One Martini backbone bead per residue (centre of mass of N, CA, C, O) as a GRO file, in nm:
protein
  252
    1MET     BB    1  -2.178   0.580   1.431
    2ASN     BB    2  -1.846   0.638   1.361
    3LEU     BB    3  -1.685   0.552   1.049
    4VAL     BB    4  -1.467   0.775   1.087
    5TRP     BB    5  -1.120   0.800   1.095
    6SER     BB    6  -0.897   1.027   1.282
    7GLY     BB    7  -0.542   1.114   1.230
    8ALA     BB    8  -0.228   1.220   1.351
    9PHE     BB    9   0.104   1.236   1.175
   10PRO     BB   10   0.400   1.273   1.268
   11ILE     BB   11   0.706   1.360   1.113
   12HIS     BB   12   0.996   1.192   1.119
   13THR     BB   13   1.324   1.143   1.053
   14TYR     BB   14   1.267   0.818   0.992
   15GLU     BB   15   1.031   0.916   0.751
   16VAL     BB   16   1.244   1.031   0.557
   17ASP     BB   17   1.416   1.132   0.304
   18PRO     BB   18   1.701   1.287   0.179
   19CYS     BB   19   1.478   1.544   0.121
   20PHE     BB   20   1.263   1.554   0.368
   21ARG     BB   21   1.050   1.354   0.270
   22LEU     BB   22   0.799   1.157   0.276
   23ALA     BB   23   0.807   0.832   0.271
   24VAL     BB   24   0.640   0.584   0.123
   25PRO     BB   25   0.654   0.364   0.344
   26ALA     BB   26   0.552   0.554   0.567
   27LEU     BB   27   0.278   0.615   0.445
   28LEU     BB   28   0.178   0.323   0.451
   29GLY     BB   29   0.196   0.304   0.756
   30PHE     BB   30  -0.025   0.510   0.812
   31LEU     BB   31  -0.254   0.363   0.668
   32MET     BB   32  -0.243   0.102   0.839
   33GLU     BB   33  -0.292   0.236   1.112
   34ALA     BB   34  -0.565   0.362   1.046
   35ALA     BB   35  -0.710   0.101   0.971
   36GLY     BB   36  -0.675  -0.036   1.247
   37HIS     BB   37  -0.832   0.169   1.418
   38ASN     BB   38  -1.100   0.153   1.268
   39ALA     BB   39  -1.149  -0.152   1.295
   40ASP     BB   40  -1.144  -0.156   1.604
   41ALA     BB   41  -1.387   0.042   1.649
   42LEU     BB   42  -1.580  -0.169   1.471
   43GLY     BB   43  -1.481  -0.488   1.546
   44PHE     BB   44  -1.249  -0.581   1.287
   45SER     BB   45  -0.979  -0.657   1.380
   46ILE     BB   46  -0.732  -0.874   1.396
   47PRO     BB   47  -0.760  -0.947   1.700
   48GLN     BB   48  -1.080  -0.983   1.681
   49LEU     BB   49  -1.056  -1.222   1.453
   50ALA     BB   50  -0.879  -1.455   1.570
   51ALA     BB   51  -1.104  -1.637   1.707
   52SER     BB   52  -1.210  -1.695   1.389
   53ASN     BB   53  -0.972  -1.740   1.192
   54LEU     BB   54  -0.903  -1.433   1.105
   55THR     BB   55  -0.787  -1.201   0.842
   56TRP     BB   56  -0.611  -0.935   0.703
   57MET     BB   57  -0.543  -0.854   0.347
   58LEU     BB   58  -0.376  -0.676   0.127
   59SER     BB   59  -0.435  -0.634  -0.232
   60ARG     BB   60  -0.508  -0.320  -0.302
   61LEU     BB   61  -0.344  -0.005  -0.416
   62ARG     BB   62  -0.426   0.354  -0.430
   63VAL     BB   63  -0.224   0.650  -0.495
   64ARG     BB   64  -0.259   1.014  -0.444
   65LEU     BB   65  -0.033   1.301  -0.501
   66ARG     BB   66   0.025   1.672  -0.456
   67GLU     BB   67   0.185   1.650  -0.187
   68HIS     BB   68   0.502   1.668   0.027
   69PRO     BB   69   0.569   1.615   0.324
   70GLY     BB   70   0.771   1.691   0.601
   71TRP     BB   71   0.947   1.748   0.849
   72ARG     BB   72   0.720   1.809   1.126
   73ALA     BB   73   0.481   1.739   1.007
   74SER     BB   74   0.113   1.693   0.995
   75LEU     BB   75  -0.074   1.413   0.909
   76LEU     BB   76  -0.402   1.374   0.804
   77VAL     BB   77  -0.607   1.080   0.854
   78ASP     BB   78  -0.871   0.945   0.671
   79THR     BB   79  -1.102   0.662   0.738
   80TRP     BB   80  -1.309   0.407   0.557
   81PRO     BB   81  -1.566   0.200   0.494
   82CYS     BB   82  -1.707   0.177   0.139
   83GLY     BB   83  -1.730  -0.144   0.070
   84LEU     BB   84  -1.840  -0.417  -0.143
   85ASN     BB   85  -1.651  -0.662  -0.369
   86ARG     BB   86  -1.702  -0.950  -0.338
   87LEU     BB   87  -1.406  -1.029  -0.174
   88PHE     BB   88  -1.403  -0.723  -0.114
   89ALA     BB   89  -1.286  -0.473   0.103
   90LEU     BB   90  -1.341  -0.131   0.117
   91ARG     BB   91  -1.093   0.146   0.143
   92ASP     BB   92  -1.052   0.483   0.237
   93PHE     BB   93  -0.849   0.789   0.190
   94ARG     BB   94  -0.750   1.100   0.354
   95LEU     BB   95  -0.518   1.372   0.291
   96CYS     BB   96  -0.394   1.619   0.528
   97LEU     BB   97  -0.263   1.969   0.518
   98GLU     BB   98  -0.341   2.238   0.677
   99GLY     BB   99  -0.659   2.188   0.566
  100ARG     BB  100  -0.564   2.029   0.307
  101VAL     BB  101  -0.592   1.837   0.030
  102ILE     BB  102  -0.317   1.604  -0.090
  103GLY     BB  103  -0.475   1.316  -0.083
  104GLU     BB  104  -0.538   0.972  -0.191
  105ALA     BB  105  -0.700   0.646  -0.116
  106ALA     BB  106  -0.733   0.302  -0.230
  107SER     BB  107  -0.874  -0.015  -0.108
  108ALA     BB  108  -0.827  -0.383  -0.104
  109TRP     BB  109  -0.959  -0.652   0.093
  110LEU     BB  110  -0.890  -0.962   0.253
  111LEU     BB  111  -1.055  -1.232   0.398
  112ILE     BB  112  -0.879  -1.469   0.601
  113ASP     BB  113  -0.831  -1.801   0.646
  114THR     BB  114  -0.584  -1.923   0.862
  115ILE     BB  115  -0.611  -2.230   0.802
  116ARG     BB  116  -0.658  -2.232   0.474
  117ARG     BB  117  -0.558  -1.972   0.326
  118ARG     BB  118  -0.843  -1.836   0.251
  119PRO     BB  119  -1.090  -1.668   0.118
  120VAL     BB  120  -1.369  -1.474   0.237
  121ARG     BB  121  -1.667  -1.350   0.261
  122PRO     BB  122  -1.750  -1.083   0.443
  123GLU     BB  123  -2.069  -1.142   0.470
  124ASN     BB  124  -2.007  -1.436   0.608
  125ALA     BB  125  -1.850  -1.303   0.883
  126ALA     BB  126  -2.041  -1.037   0.887
  127ASP     BB  127  -2.220  -0.752   0.988
  128TRP     BB  128  -2.254  -0.461   0.762
  129SER     BB  129  -2.469  -0.313   0.883
  130GLY     BB  130  -2.379   0.018   0.932
  131MET     BB  131  -2.050  -0.009   0.813
  132ILE     BB  132  -2.100   0.191   0.564
  133HIS     BB  133  -1.920   0.451   0.390
  134PRO     BB  134  -1.990   0.562   0.061
  135GLU     BB  135  -1.773   0.744   0.039
  136ARG     BB  136  -1.535   0.874  -0.202
  137ALA     BB  137  -1.199   0.969  -0.236
  138LEU     BB  138  -1.137   0.748  -0.480
  139THR     BB  139  -1.179   0.718  -0.831
  140VAL     BB  140  -1.065   0.398  -0.939
  141ASP     BB  141  -0.898   0.150  -1.079
  142MET     BB  142  -0.908  -0.199  -0.932
  143ASP     BB  143  -0.787  -0.361  -1.127
  144ARG     BB  144  -0.568  -0.554  -1.249
  145LEU     BB  145  -0.264  -0.530  -1.337
  146PRO     BB  146  -0.049  -0.539  -1.569
  147PRO     BB  147   0.203  -0.691  -1.681
  148PHE     BB  148   0.514  -0.716  -1.723
  149PRO     BB  149   0.719  -0.649  -1.963
  150GLU     BB  150   0.721  -0.879  -2.250
  151PRO     BB  151   0.990  -0.823  -2.334
  152PRO     BB  152   1.220  -0.646  -2.204
  153GLY     BB  153   1.344  -0.339  -2.238
  154ASP     BB  154   1.470  -0.059  -2.213
  155GLY     BB  155   1.566   0.028  -1.875
  156VAL     BB  156   1.591  -0.220  -1.716
  157ARG     BB  157   1.581  -0.298  -1.365
  158GLU     BB  158   1.773  -0.490  -1.112
  159THR     BB  159   1.704  -0.631  -0.775
  160GLU     BB  160   1.819  -0.797  -0.493
  161LEU     BB  161   1.637  -0.947  -0.212
  162SER     BB  162   1.567  -0.988   0.140
  163VAL     BB  163   1.375  -1.146   0.376
  164ARG     BB  164   1.316  -1.034   0.690
  165TYR     BB  165   1.204  -1.051   1.002
  166CYS     BB  166   1.153  -0.730   1.021
  167ASP     BB  167   0.933  -0.749   0.769
  168LEU     BB  168   0.720  -0.863   0.944
  169ASP     BB  169   0.401  -0.940   1.039
  170VAL     BB  170   0.124  -1.083   1.195
  171ASN     BB  171   0.113  -1.283   0.923
  172LEU     BB  172   0.415  -1.372   0.848
  173HIS     BB  173   0.468  -1.137   0.639
  174ALA     BB  174   0.536  -0.904   0.444
  175THR     BB  175   0.494  -0.585   0.465
  176SER     BB  176   0.370  -0.336   0.268
  177PRO     BB  177   0.603  -0.121   0.294
  178ARG     BB  178   0.822  -0.312   0.179
  179TYR     BB  179   0.726  -0.319  -0.110
  180ALA     BB  180   0.772  -0.018  -0.166
  181GLU     BB  181   1.073  -0.035  -0.113
  182TRP     BB  182   1.149  -0.248  -0.334
  183LEU     BB  183   1.060  -0.090  -0.582
  184GLN     BB  184   1.275   0.147  -0.549
  185GLU     BB  185   1.548  -0.019  -0.575
  186SER     BB  186   1.512  -0.026  -0.915
  187LEU     BB  187   1.557   0.267  -0.924
  188PRO     BB  188   1.694   0.546  -0.999
  189THR     BB  189   1.862   0.763  -0.806
  190SER     BB  190   1.811   1.019  -0.975
  191LEU     BB  191   1.505   1.006  -0.954
  192LEU     BB  192   1.469   1.007  -0.642
  193ALA     BB  193   1.629   1.291  -0.609
  194SER     BB  194   1.431   1.462  -0.843
  195SER     BB  195   1.158   1.326  -0.740
  196VAL     BB  196   0.801   1.269  -0.710
  197PRO     BB  197   0.532   1.101  -0.601
  198ALA     BB  198   0.198   1.072  -0.753
  199GLU     BB  199   0.180   0.750  -0.808
  200LEU     BB  200   0.026   0.438  -0.670
  201ASP     BB  201   0.014   0.100  -0.791
  202LEU     BB  202  -0.080  -0.195  -0.590
  203ASP     BB  203  -0.027  -0.552  -0.612
  204PHE     BB  204  -0.103  -0.825  -0.410
  205GLN     BB  205  -0.034  -1.179  -0.479
  206ASN     BB  206   0.189  -1.274  -0.266
  207GLU     BB  207   0.371  -1.410  -0.033
  208ALA     BB  208   0.649  -1.310   0.188
  209GLY     BB  209   0.913  -1.476   0.337
  210VAL     BB  210   1.148  -1.562   0.532
  211GLY     BB  211   1.451  -1.582   0.330
  212GLU     BB  212   1.358  -1.473   0.076
  213ARG     BB  213   1.408  -1.406  -0.263
  214ILE     BB  214   1.395  -1.088  -0.436
  215LEU     BB  215   1.291  -0.950  -0.749
  216SER     BB  216   1.347  -0.625  -0.866
  217ARG     BB  217   1.150  -0.458  -1.121
  218SER     BB  218   1.205  -0.196  -1.375
  219ALA     BB  219   1.002  -0.003  -1.620
  220PRO     BB  220   0.971   0.217  -1.857
  221LEU     BB  221   0.667   0.402  -1.992
  222GLY     BB  222   0.661   0.696  -1.976
  223GLY     BB  223   0.602   1.004  -1.839
  224GLY     BB  224   0.720   0.899  -1.545
  225SER     BB  225   0.662   0.591  -1.574
  226PHE     BB  226   0.637   0.265  -1.397
  227ALA     BB  227   0.710  -0.067  -1.395
  228HIS     BB  228   0.648  -0.345  -1.163
  229SER     BB  229   0.831  -0.632  -1.011
  230LEU     BB  230   0.787  -0.909  -0.780
  231VAL     BB  231   1.009  -1.192  -0.742
  232ARG     BB  232   1.041  -1.521  -0.662
  233LEU     BB  233   1.327  -1.702  -0.711
  234ALA     BB  234   1.263  -2.005  -0.638
  235ASP     BB  235   0.972  -2.003  -0.846
  236GLY     BB  236   0.877  -1.727  -1.010
  237VAL     BB  237   0.682  -1.580  -0.831
  238GLU     BB  238   0.458  -1.327  -0.814
  239VAL     BB  239   0.402  -1.093  -0.544
  240ALA     BB  240   0.416  -0.818  -0.724
  241ARG     BB  241   0.257  -0.527  -0.873
  242ALA     BB  242   0.333  -0.206  -1.042
  243ARG     BB  243   0.273   0.160  -1.046
  244THR     BB  244   0.453   0.458  -1.124
  245ALA     BB  245   0.456   0.822  -1.069
  246TRP     BB  246   0.660   1.105  -1.171
  247LEU     BB  247   0.782   1.425  -1.053
  248PRO     BB  248   0.927   1.705  -1.039
  249ALA     BB  249   1.093   1.865  -0.810
  250VAL     BB  250   1.039   2.133  -0.595
  251ARG     BB  251   1.240   2.385  -0.524
  252PRO     BB  252   1.290   2.623  -0.266
   0.00000   0.00000   0.00000
């Protein structure tokens, strides 16, 4: 059985940013699509798990990029399940453009009991023998990210957002690319226009449902890095925290 799924993703006009580079939310959409295809081929996609009242939820994501493809390019994504770690099922990704590796990603997923809305150990729900490809595309710290700086210092920016029905996925909460979109909304427009993302570390901590108001906060950490926090305004619960690192864009 081939445990690695490979697929090409043509980059469309609606998937690029104002500088014609692949937008971060669109990239996350590619990763989620690749993960879904691979899981389906191996027999444990969300539709296949539904009969057992189980589903997957992304918990942690780490992305590293060295190049940023643009409109009409075709990004090749390889992905595979690479291990189990306590409650987490681990999955890696390799990103290739015209035959060269331009980035990697590592992710940790929770298998959720949809009735109790609680995680279950993956090995208790399925036989994983022969289902793990131990190669790692990205060796990186997957521990929980540190909290948002408190008290916030100079340069902190805040933006309020609403969760819309069109933001929801099959688990009836905001889909992961929307989180990446919300993080960027509190960054300076000047940064987004003049820089490219080199690193994204994202921890999903709680679900965000339709109609909820979310506060997006960003704080500079120095060296082109930012801390991020997404907080549900109704109860002050943090739904996600993240760190991004940006480099100056190379103009053609």
